[in-house]
Amino acid sequence: MSELRWHPLLRQWVAVATHRQDRPQLPRDWCPFDPGSGRVPDHYDVHLYANDFPAFSPDGEPFSQDADADLFRTTGARGTQDVVLYSPDHNLLPSQLTVEQWRKVIGLWTQRTDELFANPEIQYVAVFENTGLAIGVTMPHPHGQIYGFPFIPPLAETELRSSSEYQHETGRCIYC
């Protein structure tokens, strides 16, 4: 089970998920994301897959921003962590996907983001791609992830606050 621990020096929540140590590490002769593995449909174009080793889970304890004020406070890591399989082809690099396939991937990202933001317990959604050993990928199959956080991470919160203040001060959009 996962939990969030308060990091008093950084003043932010840190996810601790010891069960993630049991994830398969780049298996050579089997991939759970391949059709025929028994873990995913035998036929798919793009597939949303609940992460087998999530740091955030809908079954987790609820998050409380005001968890007791102890220096070493903890709270639940209720949220979501999905894997988006870009293609059934295990060896296809994301850069090799067709425009039509990318439309399907982005459509799934959009649909899932809308679903997650409809849940009042989800405060932030992060969509990102996993490619290569340097980023820490444990499965080489082309995929990305969607995290539904029960809080807004500090960097995102700072960016949102800054863009809002800029809009208020100047009447213009900082991103436009």
CSV table of C-alpha atoms in Angstrom, one decimal:
chain,number,residue,atom,x,y,z
A,1,MET,CA,0.0,0.0,0.0
A,2,SER,CA,1.1,3.5,-0.7
A,3,GLU,CA,1.1,6.6,1.5
A,4,LEU,CA,2.0,10.3,1.2
A,5,ARG,CA,4.6,11.6,3.6
A,6,TRP,CA,5.2,15.2,4.4
A,7,HIS,CA,8.7,16.4,3.6
A,8,PRO,CA,9.2,19.2,6.1
A,9,LEU,CA,12.3,20.7,4.5
A,10,LEU,CA,10.8,20.9,1.0
A,11,ARG,CA,7.3,21.5,2.4
A,12,GLN,CA,5.6,19.1,0.0
A,13,TRP,CA,4.1,15.6,-0.1
A,14,VAL,CA,6.2,12.7,-1.3
A,15,ALA,CA,4.7,9.4,-2.4
A,16,VAL,CA,6.1,6.3,-0.8
A,17,ALA,CA,5.1,3.0,-2.5
A,18,THR,CA,7.3,0.2,-1.4
A,19,HIS,CA,5.4,-2.4,-3.5
A,20,ARG,CA,6.7,-0.7,-6.7
A,21,GLN,CA,10.0,-2.5,-6.0
A,22,ASP,CA,8.4,-5.7,-7.2
A,23,ARG,CA,7.8,-4.3,-10.8
A,24,PRO,CA,9.2,-6.4,-13.6
A,25,GLN,CA,12.4,-4.9,-14.9
A,26,LEU,CA,12.7,-5.0,-18.7
A,27,PRO,CA,11.7,-8.7,-19.2
A,28,ARG,CA,13.5,-10.2,-22.3
A,29,ASP,CA,11.0,-12.8,-23.4
A,30,TRP,CA,7.6,-11.6,-22.2
A,31,CYS,CA,5.7,-8.3,-22.0
A,32,PRO,CA,2.4,-7.9,-20.2
A,33,PHE,CA,1.5,-5.1,-22.7
A,34,ASP,CA,1.7,-7.4,-25.8
A,35,PRO,CA,-1.5,-8.9,-27.2
A,36,GLY,CA,-1.7,-12.6,-26.2
A,37,SER,CA,-0.1,-11.9,-22.8
A,38,GLY,CA,-3.3,-12.4,-21.0
A,39,ARG,CA,-3.0,-9.0,-19.4
A,40,VAL,CA,-4.4,-6.9,-22.3
A,41,PRO,CA,-6.9,-7.5,-25.0
A,42,ASP,CA,-5.8,-9.7,-27.9
A,43,HIS,CA,-6.7,-6.9,-30.3
A,44,TYR,CA,-6.4,-3.2,-29.6
A,45,ASP,CA,-5.1,0.0,-31.2
A,46,VAL,CA,-4.7,2.1,-28.1
A,47,HIS,CA,-5.4,0.8,-24.6
A,48,LEU,CA,-5.9,2.3,-21.1
A,49,TYR,CA,-4.4,-0.1,-18.6
A,50,ALA,CA,-4.6,0.3,-14.8
A,51,ASN,CA,-1.0,0.3,-13.5
A,52,ASP,CA,-0.2,-2.9,-11.7
A,53,PHE,CA,2.1,-1.2,-9.2
A,54,PRO,CA,0.5,2.2,-8.6
A,55,ALA,CA,1.8,4.9,-6.3
A,56,PHE,CA,-1.7,6.4,-6.3
A,57,SER,CA,-4.8,4.1,-6.2
A,58,PRO,CA,-8.6,4.7,-6.1
A,59,ASP,CA,-8.6,2.1,-3.3
A,60,GLY,CA,-6.1,4.0,-1.2
A,61,GLU,CA,-6.8,5.8,1.9
A,62,PRO,CA,-8.2,9.3,1.3
A,63,PHE,CA,-5.9,12.3,1.1
A,64,SER,CA,-6.0,14.9,3.8
A,65,GLN,CA,-4.1,18.2,3.3
A,66,ASP,CA,-4.5,18.8,7.0
A,67,ALA,CA,-3.2,15.4,8.1
A,68,ASP,CA,-2.2,15.9,11.8
A,69,ALA,CA,0.4,18.6,12.0
A,70,ASP,CA,3.1,16.3,13.3
A,71,LEU,CA,6.5,16.9,11.7
A,72,PHE,CA,6.4,13.3,10.2
A,73,ARG,CA,2.8,13.4,9.2
A,74,THR,CA,1.3,11.0,6.6
A,75,THR,CA,-1.9,10.7,4.7
A,76,GLY,CA,-3.5,8.5,2.1
A,77,ALA,CA,-2.4,8.3,-1.5
A,78,ARG,CA,-5.9,8.0,-3.1
A,79,GLY,CA,-5.7,8.8,-6.8
A,80,THR,CA,-5.1,7.1,-10.0
A,81,GLN,CA,-2.2,5.8,-12.1
A,82,ASP,CA,-3.0,4.5,-15.6
A,83,VAL,CA,-0.7,3.2,-18.4
A,84,VAL,CA,-1.6,4.2,-22.0
A,85,LEU,CA,-0.4,1.6,-24.5
A,86,TYR,CA,0.2,3.5,-27.7
A,87,SER,CA,0.2,0.4,-30.0
A,88,PRO,CA,0.1,-3.4,-29.9
A,89,ASP,CA,3.5,-3.4,-31.7
A,90,HIS,CA,6.1,-4.0,-29.0
A,91,ASN,CA,9.0,-2.7,-31.1
A,92,LEU,CA,7.3,0.4,-32.5
A,93,LEU,CA,8.9,3.6,-31.2
A,94,PRO,CA,6.5,6.5,-30.4
A,95,SER,CA,8.2,8.5,-33.2
A,96,GLN,CA,7.1,5.9,-35.6
A,97,LEU,CA,3.4,6.1,-34.8
A,98,THR,CA,1.2,7.5,-37.6
A,99,VAL,CA,-0.7,10.8,-37.3
A,100,GLU,CA,-3.9,8.8,-37.0
A,101,GLN,CA,-2.5,6.6,-34.2
A,102,TRP,CA,-1.4,9.8,-32.3
A,103,ARG,CA,-4.9,11.1,-32.7
A,104,LYS,CA,-6.2,8.0,-31.0
A,105,VAL,CA,-3.6,8.4,-28.2
A,106,ILE,CA,-4.3,12.1,-27.7
A,107,GLY,CA,-8.1,11.3,-27.8
A,108,LEU,CA,-7.6,8.8,-25.0
A,109,TRP,CA,-5.5,11.3,-23.0
A,110,THR,CA,-8.2,13.9,-23.3
A,111,GLN,CA,-11.1,11.5,-22.5
A,112,ARG,CA,-9.3,10.2,-19.4
A,113,THR,CA,-8.3,13.6,-18.2
A,114,ASP,CA,-12.0,14.7,-18.4
A,115,GLU,CA,-13.0,11.6,-16.5
A,116,LEU,CA,-10.5,12.2,-13.8
A,117,PHE,CA,-11.3,15.9,-13.3
A,118,ALA,CA,-15.0,14.9,-12.8
A,119,ASN,CA,-13.8,13.2,-9.6
A,120,PRO,CA,-13.7,15.8,-6.8
A,121,GLU,CA,-10.8,13.9,-5.1
A,122,ILE,CA,-8.5,14.5,-8.1
A,123,GLN,CA,-6.9,17.9,-8.0
A,124,TYR,CA,-4.2,17.5,-10.7
A,125,VAL,CA,-3.7,15.3,-13.8
A,126,ALA,CA,-0.3,14.6,-15.3
A,127,VAL,CA,0.0,13.0,-18.7
A,128,PHE,CA,3.5,12.0,-19.7
A,129,GLU,CA,5.3,9.6,-22.0
A,130,ASN,CA,7.7,6.9,-20.9
A,131,THR,CA,10.5,6.2,-23.4
A,132,GLY,CA,13.9,4.8,-22.7
A,133,LEU,CA,16.1,3.7,-19.8
A,134,ALA,CA,17.2,7.2,-19.0
A,135,ILE,CA,13.7,8.1,-17.8
A,136,GLY,CA,13.4,4.9,-15.7
A,137,VAL,CA,11.2,2.8,-18.0
A,138,THR,CA,10.8,-0.7,-16.8
A,139,MET,CA,8.8,-1.9,-19.9
A,140,PRO,CA,10.1,-1.1,-23.4
A,141,HIS,CA,6.6,-1.4,-25.0
A,142,PRO,CA,5.6,2.1,-26.3
A,143,HIS,CA,3.5,3.7,-23.6
A,144,GLY,CA,2.8,6.7,-21.4
A,145,GLN,CA,1.1,7.3,-18.1
A,146,ILE,CA,-1.7,9.4,-16.7
A,147,TYR,CA,-1.5,10.2,-12.9
A,148,GLY,CA,-4.5,11.6,-11.0
A,149,PHE,CA,-3.1,13.4,-8.0
A,150,PRO,CA,-5.1,14.2,-4.8
A,151,PHE,CA,-3.2,17.5,-4.5
A,152,ILE,CA,-1.6,20.0,-6.9
A,153,PRO,CA,2.2,19.4,-7.0
A,154,PRO,CA,4.3,22.4,-5.8
A,155,LEU,CA,5.8,23.3,-9.2
A,156,ALA,CA,2.4,23.2,-10.9
A,157,GLU,CA,0.9,25.2,-8.1
A,158,THR,CA,3.5,27.9,-8.5
A,159,GLU,CA,3.0,28.0,-12.3
A,160,LEU,CA,-0.8,28.3,-11.9
A,161,ARG,CA,-0.5,31.0,-9.3
A,162,SER,CA,2.1,33.0,-11.4
A,163,SER,CA,-0.1,32.8,-14.5
A,164,SER,CA,-3.2,33.9,-12.6
A,165,GLU,CA,-1.3,36.8,-11.0
A,166,TYR,CA,0.0,37.9,-14.5
A,167,GLN,CA,-3.5,37.8,-15.9
A,168,HIS,CA,-4.8,39.8,-13.0
A,169,GLU,CA,-2.0,42.4,-13.2
A,170,THR,CA,-1.8,42.8,-17.0
A,171,GLY,CA,-5.1,41.5,-18.4
A,172,ARG,CA,-3.1,39.2,-20.7
A,173,CYS,CA,-2.4,35.5,-20.8
A,174,ILE,CA,1.2,34.6,-19.9
A,175,TYR,CA,1.1,31.6,-22.3
A,176,CYS,CA,-0.5,33.4,-25.2
